[in-house]
C-alpha cells in the first residue's frame, strides 16, 4: 500500500488546520455583515412647557407588551417583605397588577399629582380585561377595557385628583389584583425647603425613534423598558416618548424574533436638553 505525503501528517495537526480555516471563514463572514448606521436631528419643542400648564384629567396610556426574558428579575415588595418574582405564586387564572418603581414592584405607591406611574399588568390568557380606578376622596370612577395577548404589559397612569385611589383588574368577571395609590399635591412634596433646587421641575425632551429596517422593537431607557414600536397602536418603526431634560440618558433599541431571541440592538448615550425634540434615525 502506497502512502502519500498527506497521510504522513499527524491527525491532530490536520484537525487544527481545519479549525483555523473555519475561524477564518467565520471572521470573514462577520466582517461582511452590514453595519447599522444612525443619525440624530434636533428641533425646538414646547411640549414640556405645555404639560405644566392647566389641569388635565386622569389618563391611562395604551398597553405596551414587553418580554421579561433577559431582563433583570424584579423584586416584589409585599406586606413588608421583598421577594423575587420567581418566589411569588399568584392565582394562575387571575390578572396581576403591580406598580413599578425602579426595579421594585409593589401594590402601593405615594405619588405626586400629575406624576406618571408605571403599572404592570399580567394577562393569564388572551382576551379582554377591565381596569377600574376608584377615588375614595372624590368618589369618581374611571374604566378602561383592552383586548390583550397573554403576558406582561406596561401602562402609564397619571392621576390629577388628590387622595387615595384603588385600581383593580378583572377578566371574564374574575377579579384580579388591586393597587392603592395615595396622590398628594406637588406643593406638599416641595415644602421641605424653598431653596432646594433639586425639587424644581427640570423639564423634558421629546425623543422619536425611526427605522425602516427594524420593526416591532422595544425601547429601553437607562436599562429599563420604557416604550415600544407598537406603542402608538401600529408596528411602523416609529416610537415617541419623553425623557428628563438636561440629563444624560442611554437609549437602547432592541428587536427580537418570534422566539424571543434578540436579533438587533442599537444603543445610544447622549445629553438631552430640555424643550428639544430629538429624532434618532436608524438605517
PDB file of C-alpha atoms in Angstrom:
ATOM      1  CA  UNK A   1       0.000   0.000   0.000  1.00  0.00           C
ATOM      2  CA  UNK A   2       1.419   3.317  -1.091  1.00  0.00           C
ATOM      3  CA  UNK A   3       1.485   6.228   1.412  1.00  0.00           C
ATOM      4  CA  UNK A   4       1.197   9.851   0.349  1.00  0.00           C
ATOM      5  CA  UNK A   5       2.749  12.904   1.971  1.00  0.00           C
ATOM      6  CA  UNK A   6      -0.656  13.925   3.325  1.00  0.00           C
ATOM      7  CA  UNK A   7      -1.020  10.578   5.076  1.00  0.00           C
ATOM      8  CA  UNK A   8       2.156  11.274   6.999  1.00  0.00           C
ATOM      9  CA  UNK A   9       0.685  14.481   8.547  1.00  0.00           C
ATOM     10  CA  UNK A  10      -0.466  13.796  12.130  1.00  0.00           C
ATOM     11  CA  UNK A  11      -4.244  13.725  12.588  1.00  0.00           C
ATOM     12  CA  UNK A  12      -4.065  16.327  15.381  1.00  0.00           C
ATOM     13  CA  UNK A  13      -2.251  18.802  13.135  1.00  0.00           C
ATOM     14  CA  UNK A  14      -4.775  18.313  10.335  1.00  0.00           C
ATOM     15  CA  UNK A  15      -7.599  18.927  12.847  1.00  0.00           C
ATOM     16  CA  UNK A  16      -6.012  22.199  13.981  1.00  0.00           C
ATOM     17  CA  UNK A  17      -5.686  23.344  10.378  1.00  0.00           C
ATOM     18  CA  UNK A  18      -9.384  22.635   9.827  1.00  0.00           C
ATOM     19  CA  UNK A  19     -10.410  24.635  12.906  1.00  0.00           C
ATOM     20  CA  UNK A  20      -8.202  27.569  11.839  1.00  0.00           C
ATOM     21  CA  UNK A  21      -9.765  27.585   8.389  1.00  0.00           C
ATOM     22  CA  UNK A  22     -13.275  27.582   9.879  1.00  0.00           C
ATOM     23  CA  UNK A  23     -12.397  30.524  12.140  1.00  0.00           C
ATOM     24  CA  UNK A  24     -11.046  32.494   9.194  1.00  0.00           C
ATOM     25  CA  UNK A  25     -14.253  31.888   7.233  1.00  0.00           C
ATOM     26  CA  UNK A  26     -16.395  32.938  10.213  1.00  0.00           C
ATOM     27  CA  UNK A  27     -14.388  36.125  10.682  1.00  0.00           C
ATOM     28  CA  UNK A  28     -14.739  36.998   7.023  1.00  0.00           C
ATOM     29  CA  UNK A  29     -18.496  36.432   7.198  1.00  0.00           C
ATOM     30  CA  UNK A  30     -18.791  38.629  10.279  1.00  0.00           C
ATOM     31  CA  UNK A  31     -16.882  41.453   8.656  1.00  0.00           C
ATOM     32  CA  UNK A  32     -19.162  41.183   5.641  1.00  0.00           C
ATOM     33  CA  UNK A  33     -22.333  41.874   7.711  1.00  0.00           C
ATOM     34  CA  UNK A  34     -23.831  45.324   7.075  1.00  0.00           C
ATOM     35  CA  UNK A  35     -23.288  47.764   9.912  1.00  0.00           C
ATOM     36  CA  UNK A  36     -26.163  49.757  11.390  1.00  0.00           C
ATOM     37  CA  UNK A  37     -25.975  53.489  10.674  1.00  0.00           C
ATOM     38  CA  UNK A  38     -27.745  56.129  12.727  1.00  0.00           C
ATOM     39  CA  UNK A  39     -28.137  59.894  12.830  1.00  0.00           C
ATOM     40  CA  UNK A  40     -29.678  62.477  15.161  1.00  0.00           C
ATOM     41  CA  UNK A  41     -31.688  65.602  14.348  1.00  0.00           C
ATOM     42  CA  UNK A  42     -32.823  68.325  16.770  1.00  0.00           C
ATOM     43  CA  UNK A  43     -35.638  70.885  16.747  1.00  0.00           C
ATOM     44  CA  UNK A  44     -37.213  73.222  19.346  1.00  0.00           C
ATOM     45  CA  UNK A  45     -40.099  71.685  21.314  1.00  0.00           C
ATOM     46  CA  UNK A  46     -42.522  73.397  23.682  1.00  0.00           C
ATOM     47  CA  UNK A  47     -44.368  70.251  24.748  1.00  0.00           C
ATOM     48  CA  UNK A  48     -42.618  70.173  28.107  1.00  0.00           C
ATOM     49  CA  UNK A  49     -43.920  73.639  28.952  1.00  0.00           C
ATOM     50  CA  UNK A  50     -47.404  72.815  27.725  1.00  0.00           C
ATOM     51  CA  UNK A  51     -47.648  69.854  30.076  1.00  0.00           C
ATOM     52  CA  UNK A  52     -47.045  72.128  33.071  1.00  0.00           C
ATOM     53  CA  UNK A  53     -49.952  74.433  32.186  1.00  0.00           C
ATOM     54  CA  UNK A  54     -53.581  73.772  33.006  1.00  0.00           C
ATOM     55  CA  UNK A  55     -55.307  70.885  34.763  1.00  0.00           C
ATOM     56  CA  UNK A  56     -55.634  67.607  32.900  1.00  0.00           C
ATOM     57  CA  UNK A  57     -57.910  64.678  33.508  1.00  0.00           C
ATOM     58  CA  UNK A  58     -56.642  61.358  34.800  1.00  0.00           C
ATOM     59  CA  UNK A  59     -55.223  59.370  31.871  1.00  0.00           C
ATOM     60  CA  UNK A  60     -54.059  55.817  31.192  1.00  0.00           C
ATOM     61  CA  UNK A  61     -51.824  55.036  28.217  1.00  0.00           C
ATOM     62  CA  UNK A  62     -52.340  52.186  25.773  1.00  0.00           C
ATOM     63  CA  UNK A  63     -50.747  48.934  26.991  1.00  0.00           C
ATOM     64  CA  UNK A  64     -47.258  48.095  25.717  1.00  0.00           C
ATOM     65  CA  UNK A  65     -46.386  44.414  25.632  1.00  0.00           C
ATOM     66  CA  UNK A  66     -42.882  43.561  26.791  1.00  0.00           C
ATOM     67  CA  UNK A  67     -40.781  40.463  27.359  1.00  0.00           C
ATOM     68  CA  UNK A  68     -39.138  39.789  30.725  1.00  0.00           C
ATOM     69  CA  UNK A  69     -36.696  37.362  29.110  1.00  0.00           C
ATOM     70  CA  UNK A  70     -33.126  38.580  29.522  1.00  0.00           C
ATOM     71  CA  UNK A  71     -34.138  41.414  31.866  1.00  0.00           C
ATOM     72  CA  UNK A  72     -33.158  41.688  35.491  1.00  0.00           C
ATOM     73  CA  UNK A  73     -35.639  39.836  37.711  1.00  0.00           C
ATOM     74  CA  UNK A  74     -37.631  42.457  39.621  1.00  0.00           C
ATOM     75  CA  UNK A  75     -38.072  42.386  43.362  1.00  0.00           C
ATOM     76  CA  UNK A  76     -41.608  42.290  44.756  1.00  0.00           C
ATOM     77  CA  UNK A  77     -42.500  44.250  47.882  1.00  0.00           C
ATOM     78  CA  UNK A  78     -45.427  42.510  49.592  1.00  0.00           C
ATOM     79  CA  UNK A  79     -46.505  43.048  53.190  1.00  0.00           C
ATOM     80  CA  UNK A  80     -43.138  44.451  54.221  1.00  0.00           C
ATOM     81  CA  UNK A  81     -41.236  41.555  52.630  1.00  0.00           C
ATOM     82  CA  UNK A  82     -39.068  41.599  49.497  1.00  0.00           C
ATOM     83  CA  UNK A  83     -39.347  38.568  47.208  1.00  0.00           C
ATOM     84  CA  UNK A  84     -38.070  37.623  43.783  1.00  0.00           C
ATOM     85  CA  UNK A  85     -40.648  37.245  41.023  1.00  0.00           C
ATOM     86  CA  UNK A  86     -39.893  33.503  40.861  1.00  0.00           C
ATOM     87  CA  UNK A  87     -40.841  33.150  44.545  1.00  0.00           C
ATOM     88  CA  UNK A  88     -44.322  34.616  44.076  1.00  0.00           C
ATOM     89  CA  UNK A  89     -47.163  32.155  43.402  1.00  0.00           C
ATOM     90  CA  UNK A  90     -50.261  34.056  42.236  1.00  0.00           C
ATOM     91  CA  UNK A  91     -53.521  32.524  41.094  1.00  0.00           C
ATOM     92  CA  UNK A  92     -52.808  31.307  37.575  1.00  0.00           C
ATOM     93  CA  UNK A  93     -56.319  32.185  36.362  1.00  0.00           C
ATOM     94  CA  UNK A  94     -56.438  35.831  37.551  1.00  0.00           C
ATOM     95  CA  UNK A  95     -54.878  39.058  36.311  1.00  0.00           C
ATOM     96  CA  UNK A  96     -51.953  40.568  38.194  1.00  0.00           C
ATOM     97  CA  UNK A  97     -51.388  44.295  38.787  1.00  0.00           C
ATOM     98  CA  UNK A  98     -48.158  45.888  40.011  1.00  0.00           C
ATOM     99  CA  UNK A  99     -46.746  49.376  40.417  1.00  0.00           C
ATOM    100  CA  UNK A 100     -43.175  49.582  39.118  1.00  0.00           C
ATOM    101  CA  UNK A 101     -40.708  51.918  40.811  1.00  0.00           C
ATOM    102  CA  UNK A 102     -37.177  51.347  39.513  1.00  0.00           C
ATOM    103  CA  UNK A 103     -36.557  47.579  39.703  1.00  0.00           C
ATOM    104  CA  UNK A 104     -39.080  47.011  42.510  1.00  0.00           C
ATOM    105  CA  UNK A 105     -42.734  46.058  42.030  1.00  0.00           C
ATOM    106  CA  UNK A 106     -45.351  46.624  44.737  1.00  0.00           C
ATOM    107  CA  UNK A 107     -49.073  47.109  45.324  1.00  0.00           C
ATOM    108  CA  UNK A 108     -48.748  50.559  46.934  1.00  0.00           C
ATOM    109  CA  UNK A 109     -47.234  53.909  45.987  1.00  0.00           C
ATOM    110  CA  UNK A 110     -47.373  57.521  47.130  1.00  0.00           C
ATOM    111  CA  UNK A 111     -47.231  59.725  44.048  1.00  0.00           C
ATOM    112  CA  UNK A 112     -47.441  63.427  43.280  1.00  0.00           C
ATOM    113  CA  UNK A 113     -50.475  64.741  41.436  1.00  0.00           C
ATOM    114  CA  UNK A 114     -49.817  64.586  37.703  1.00  0.00           C
ATOM    115  CA  UNK A 115     -46.873  62.185  38.100  1.00  0.00           C
ATOM    116  CA  UNK A 116     -46.682  59.310  35.609  1.00  0.00           C
ATOM    117  CA  UNK A 117     -46.854  55.930  37.354  1.00  0.00           C
ATOM    118  CA  UNK A 118     -45.774  52.683  35.697  1.00  0.00           C
ATOM    119  CA  UNK A 119     -48.449  49.995  36.056  1.00  0.00           C
ATOM    120  CA  UNK A 120     -47.598  46.387  35.159  1.00  0.00           C
ATOM    121  CA  UNK A 121     -50.486  44.151  34.059  1.00  0.00           C
ATOM    122  CA  UNK A 122     -50.103  40.399  33.631  1.00  0.00           C
ATOM    123  CA  UNK A 123     -52.668  38.628  31.455  1.00  0.00           C
ATOM    124  CA  UNK A 124     -53.008  34.886  32.240  1.00  0.00           C
ATOM    125  CA  UNK A 125     -54.651  34.327  28.860  1.00  0.00           C
ATOM    126  CA  UNK A 126     -55.684  36.175  25.695  1.00  0.00           C
ATOM    127  CA  UNK A 127     -58.851  38.237  25.909  1.00  0.00           C
ATOM    128  CA  UNK A 128     -60.482  41.405  27.206  1.00  0.00           C
ATOM    129  CA  UNK A 129     -59.566  42.966  30.537  1.00  0.00           C
ATOM    130  CA  UNK A 130     -61.356  45.680  32.520  1.00  0.00           C
ATOM    131  CA  UNK A 131     -59.393  48.168  34.623  1.00  0.00           C
ATOM    132  CA  UNK A 132     -61.172  50.276  37.234  1.00  0.00           C
ATOM    133  CA  UNK A 133     -59.772  53.322  39.051  1.00  0.00           C
ATOM    134  CA  UNK A 134     -61.849  54.477  42.042  1.00  0.00           C
ATOM    135  CA  UNK A 135     -61.193  57.658  44.022  1.00  0.00           C
ATOM    136  CA  UNK A 136     -62.038  57.298  47.717  1.00  0.00           C
ATOM    137  CA  UNK A 137     -61.854  61.044  48.375  1.00  0.00           C
ATOM    138  CA  UNK A 138     -63.652  62.327  45.283  1.00  0.00           C
ATOM    139  CA  UNK A 139     -65.980  59.411  44.610  1.00  0.00           C
ATOM    140  CA  UNK A 140     -65.069  59.419  40.922  1.00  0.00           C
ATOM    141  CA  UNK A 141     -64.605  56.318  38.803  1.00  0.00           C
ATOM    142  CA  UNK A 142     -62.650  55.611  35.612  1.00  0.00           C
ATOM    143  CA  UNK A 143     -62.951  52.499  33.485  1.00  0.00           C
ATOM    144  CA  UNK A 144     -60.833  51.149  30.624  1.00  0.00           C
ATOM    145  CA  UNK A 145     -61.179  47.998  28.534  1.00  0.00           C
ATOM    146  CA  UNK A 146     -58.389  46.418  26.469  1.00  0.00           C
ATOM    147  CA  UNK A 147     -58.048  43.270  24.392  1.00  0.00           C
ATOM    148  CA  UNK A 148     -54.579  41.871  25.064  1.00  0.00           C
ATOM    149  CA  UNK A 149     -52.415  38.837  24.494  1.00  0.00           C
ATOM    150  CA  UNK A 150     -51.200  36.611  27.306  1.00  0.00           C
ATOM    151  CA  UNK A 151     -48.146  38.004  29.104  1.00  0.00           C
ATOM    152  CA  UNK A 152     -46.858  41.227  30.659  1.00  0.00           C
ATOM    153  CA  UNK A 153     -47.954  44.712  29.627  1.00  0.00           C
ATOM    154  CA  UNK A 154     -46.850  48.189  30.702  1.00  0.00           C
ATOM    155  CA  UNK A 155     -49.280  51.094  31.129  1.00  0.00           C
ATOM    156  CA  UNK A 156     -48.620  54.639  32.328  1.00  0.00           C
ATOM    157  CA  UNK A 157     -51.163  56.124  34.703  1.00  0.00           C
ATOM    158  CA  UNK A 158     -51.363  59.825  35.527  1.00  0.00           C
ATOM    159  CA  UNK A 159     -53.779  60.857  38.284  1.00  0.00           C
ATOM    160  CA  UNK A 160     -54.787  64.515  38.590  1.00  0.00           C
ATOM    161  CA  UNK A 161     -57.033  64.103  41.648  1.00  0.00           C
ATOM    162  CA  UNK A 162     -55.542  64.070  45.135  1.00  0.00           C
ATOM    163  CA  UNK A 163     -56.407  61.454  47.743  1.00  0.00           C
ATOM    164  CA  UNK A 164     -56.455  57.666  47.924  1.00  0.00           C
ATOM    165  CA  UNK A 165     -57.185  55.681  44.778  1.00  0.00           C
ATOM    166  CA  UNK A 166     -57.869  51.985  44.216  1.00  0.00           C
ATOM    167  CA  UNK A 167     -57.116  50.260  40.912  1.00  0.00           C
ATOM    168  CA  UNK A 168     -58.494  46.812  40.098  1.00  0.00           C
ATOM    169  CA  UNK A 169     -58.343  44.396  37.169  1.00  0.00           C
ATOM    170  CA  UNK A 170     -60.906  41.823  36.065  1.00  0.00           C
ATOM    171  CA  UNK A 171     -61.099  39.336  33.202  1.00  0.00           C
ATOM    172  CA  UNK A 172     -64.294  37.387  32.403  1.00  0.00           C
ATOM    173  CA  UNK A 173     -65.813  38.607  35.684  1.00  0.00           C
ATOM    174  CA  UNK A 174     -62.880  37.106  37.592  1.00  0.00           C
ATOM    175  CA  UNK A 175     -61.315  39.751  39.890  1.00  0.00           C
ATOM    176  CA  UNK A 176     -57.552  40.016  39.950  1.00  0.00           C
ATOM    177  CA  UNK A 177     -55.041  42.113  41.878  1.00  0.00           C
ATOM    178  CA  UNK A 178     -55.714  45.602  43.221  1.00  0.00           C
ATOM    179  CA  UNK A 179     -53.447  48.602  43.828  1.00  0.00           C
ATOM    180  CA  UNK A 180     -53.503  51.505  46.272  1.00  0.00           C
ATOM    181  CA  UNK A 181     -52.165  54.921  45.234  1.00  0.00           C
ATOM    182  CA  UNK A 182     -52.033  57.893  47.602  1.00  0.00           C
ATOM    183  CA  UNK A 183     -51.831  61.034  45.452  1.00  0.00           C
ATOM    184  CA  UNK A 184     -50.536  64.218  47.091  1.00  0.00           C
ATOM    185  CA  UNK A 185     -50.169  67.738  45.723  1.00  0.00           C
ATOM    186  CA  UNK A 186     -46.917  68.830  44.104  1.00  0.00           C
ATOM    187  CA  UNK A 187     -46.674  71.762  46.551  1.00  0.00           C
ATOM    188  CA  UNK A 188     -46.740  69.394  49.537  1.00  0.00           C
ATOM    189  CA  UNK A 189     -43.800  67.431  48.177  1.00  0.00           C
ATOM    190  CA  UNK A 190     -41.618  70.555  47.926  1.00  0.00           C
ATOM    191  CA  UNK A 191     -42.260  72.258  51.284  1.00  0.00           C
ATOM    192  CA  UNK A 192     -39.117  70.911  52.934  1.00  0.00           C
ATOM    193  CA  UNK A 193     -37.029  73.802  51.630  1.00  0.00           C
ATOM    194  CA  UNK A 194     -37.997  76.631  49.280  1.00  0.00           C
ATOM    195  CA  UNK A 195     -34.368  76.876  48.215  1.00  0.00           C
ATOM    196  CA  UNK A 196     -33.954  73.178  47.337  1.00  0.00           C
ATOM    197  CA  UNK A 197     -33.409  73.471  43.587  1.00  0.00           C
ATOM    198  CA  UNK A 198     -33.238  69.694  43.181  1.00  0.00           C
ATOM    199  CA  UNK A 199     -37.028  69.585  43.642  1.00  0.00           C
ATOM    200  CA  UNK A 200     -37.722  72.118  40.892  1.00  0.00           C
ATOM    201  CA  UNK A 201     -39.060  70.813  37.555  1.00  0.00           C
ATOM    202  CA  UNK A 202     -36.191  70.177  35.161  1.00  0.00           C
ATOM    203  CA  UNK A 203     -38.290  69.999  32.013  1.00  0.00           C
ATOM    204  CA  UNK A 204     -38.442  67.296  29.408  1.00  0.00           C
ATOM    205  CA  UNK A 205     -37.135  66.413  25.979  1.00  0.00           C
ATOM    206  CA  UNK A 206     -39.018  64.516  23.299  1.00  0.00           C
ATOM    207  CA  UNK A 207     -37.381  61.575  21.540  1.00  0.00           C
ATOM    208  CA  UNK A 208     -38.629  59.896  18.357  1.00  0.00           C
ATOM    209  CA  UNK A 209     -37.032  56.714  17.025  1.00  0.00           C
ATOM    210  CA  UNK A 210     -37.491  55.969  13.320  1.00  0.00           C
ATOM    211  CA  UNK A 211     -36.286  52.914  11.427  1.00  0.00           C
ATOM    212  CA  UNK A 212     -37.174  51.370   8.078  1.00  0.00           C
ATOM    213  CA  UNK A 213     -35.142  48.243   8.856  1.00  0.00           C
ATOM    214  CA  UNK A 214     -36.189  47.464  12.437  1.00  0.00           C
ATOM    215  CA  UNK A 215     -39.863  46.820  13.162  1.00  0.00           C
ATOM    216  CA  UNK A 216     -41.592  45.641  16.312  1.00  0.00           C
ATOM    217  CA  UNK A 217     -38.729  46.748  18.560  1.00  0.00           C
ATOM    218  CA  UNK A 218     -38.631  47.661  22.265  1.00  0.00           C
ATOM    219  CA  UNK A 219     -37.031  50.790  23.701  1.00  0.00           C
ATOM    220  CA  UNK A 220     -35.111  50.747  26.988  1.00  0.00           C
ATOM    221  CA  UNK A 221     -34.251  53.966  28.839  1.00  0.00           C
ATOM    222  CA  UNK A 222     -31.165  53.637  31.057  1.00  0.00           C
ATOM    223  CA  UNK A 223     -31.571  49.853  31.049  1.00  0.00           C
ATOM    224  CA  UNK A 224     -35.303  49.806  31.918  1.00  0.00           C
ATOM    225  CA  UNK A 225     -38.090  49.008  29.425  1.00  0.00           C
ATOM    226  CA  UNK A 226     -39.743  52.306  28.507  1.00  0.00           C
ATOM    227  CA  UNK A 227     -41.534  52.237  25.153  1.00  0.00           C
ATOM    228  CA  UNK A 228     -42.191  50.165  22.050  1.00  0.00           C
ATOM    229  CA  UNK A 229     -42.692  50.382  18.307  1.00  0.00           C
ATOM    230  CA  UNK A 230     -46.316  49.331  18.822  1.00  0.00           C
ATOM    231  CA  UNK A 231     -46.905  51.982  21.490  1.00  0.00           C
ATOM    232  CA  UNK A 232     -48.967  54.109  19.086  1.00  0.00           C
ATOM    233  CA  UNK A 233     -51.070  51.123  18.002  1.00  0.00           C
ATOM    234  CA  UNK A 234     -49.170  50.188  14.832  1.00  0.00           C
ATOM    235  CA  UNK A 235     -45.879  48.471  14.021  1.00  0.00           C
ATOM    236  CA  UNK A 236     -44.388  51.122  11.757  1.00  0.00           C
ATOM    237  CA  UNK A 237     -40.823  51.506  13.008  1.00  0.00           C
ATOM    238  CA  UNK A 238     -41.688  54.724  14.896  1.00  0.00           C
ATOM    239  CA  UNK A 239     -41.711  55.210  18.673  1.00  0.00           C
ATOM    240  CA  UNK A 240     -42.041  58.540  20.519  1.00  0.00           C
ATOM    241  CA  UNK A 241     -41.587  59.261  24.215  1.00  0.00           C
ATOM    242  CA  UNK A 242     -40.267  61.890  26.628  1.00  0.00           C
ATOM    243  CA  UNK A 243     -37.177  61.867  28.871  1.00  0.00           C
ATOM    244  CA  UNK A 244     -35.868  64.119  31.621  1.00  0.00           C
ATOM    245  CA  UNK A 245     -34.221  67.205  30.172  1.00  0.00           C
ATOM    246  CA  UNK A 246     -30.647  68.383  30.730  1.00  0.00           C
ATOM    247  CA  UNK A 247     -29.583  64.833  31.615  1.00  0.00           C
ATOM    248  CA  UNK A 248     -27.507  62.069  30.061  1.00  0.00           C
ATOM    249  CA  UNK A 249     -29.580  59.040  29.079  1.00  0.00           C
ATOM    250  CA  UNK A 250     -28.847  55.740  27.354  1.00  0.00           C
ATOM    251  CA  UNK A 251     -31.472  54.681  24.813  1.00  0.00           C
ATOM    252  CA  UNK A 252     -31.364  51.061  23.671  1.00  0.00           C
ATOM    253  CA  UNK A 253     -33.453  49.865  20.734  1.00  0.00           C
ATOM    254  CA  UNK A 254     -33.831  46.083  20.843  1.00  0.00           C
ATOM    255  CA  UNK A 255     -35.563  43.840  18.311  1.00  0.00           C
ATOM    256  CA  UNK A 256     -36.497  40.182  18.959  1.00  0.00           C
ATOM    257  CA  UNK A 257     -37.587  37.357  16.698  1.00  0.00           C
ATOM    258  CA  UNK A 258     -40.763  35.310  17.228  1.00  0.00           C
ATOM    259  CA  UNK A 259     -38.883  33.025  19.645  1.00  0.00           C
ATOM    260  CA  UNK A 260     -37.900  35.979  21.832  1.00  0.00           C
ATOM    261  CA  UNK A 261     -34.231  35.985  20.802  1.00  0.00           C
ATOM    262  CA  UNK A 262     -32.538  39.380  20.356  1.00  0.00           C
ATOM    263  CA  UNK A 263     -31.583  39.855  16.695  1.00  0.00           C
ATOM    264  CA  UNK A 264     -30.824  43.595  16.532  1.00  0.00           C
ATOM    265  CA  UNK A 265     -29.581  46.034  19.173  1.00  0.00           C
ATOM    266  CA  UNK A 266     -28.806  49.733  18.772  1.00  0.00           C
ATOM    267  CA  UNK A 267     -27.573  51.654  21.849  1.00  0.00           C
ATOM    268  CA  UNK A 268     -27.041  55.398  22.125  1.00  0.00           C
ATOM    269  CA  UNK A 269     -25.871  57.579  25.043  1.00  0.00           C
ATOM    270  CA  UNK A 270     -26.035  61.354  24.929  1.00  0.00           C
ATOM    271  CA  UNK A 271     -27.183  64.510  26.750  1.00  0.00           C
ATOM    272  CA  UNK A 272     -30.791  65.531  26.099  1.00  0.00           C
ATOM    273  CA  UNK A 273     -31.524  69.237  26.549  1.00  0.00           C
ATOM    274  CA  UNK A 274     -34.901  70.333  27.862  1.00  0.00           C
ATOM    275  CA  UNK A 275     -37.539  71.617  25.412  1.00  0.00           C
ATOM    276  CA  UNK A 276     -35.774  69.995  22.451  1.00  0.00           C
ATOM    277  CA  UNK A 277     -37.257  67.346  20.138  1.00  0.00           C
ATOM    278  CA  UNK A 278     -34.732  64.690  19.084  1.00  0.00           C
ATOM    279  CA  UNK A 279     -35.164  62.223  16.220  1.00  0.00           C
ATOM    280  CA  UNK A 280     -32.994  59.092  16.094  1.00  0.00           C
ATOM    281  CA  UNK A 281     -32.884  57.633  12.571  1.00  0.00           C
ATOM    282  CA  UNK A 282     -31.645  54.032  12.405  1.00  0.00           C
ATOM    283  CA  UNK A 283     -30.896  52.855   8.882  1.00  0.00           C
TER     284      UNK A 283
END
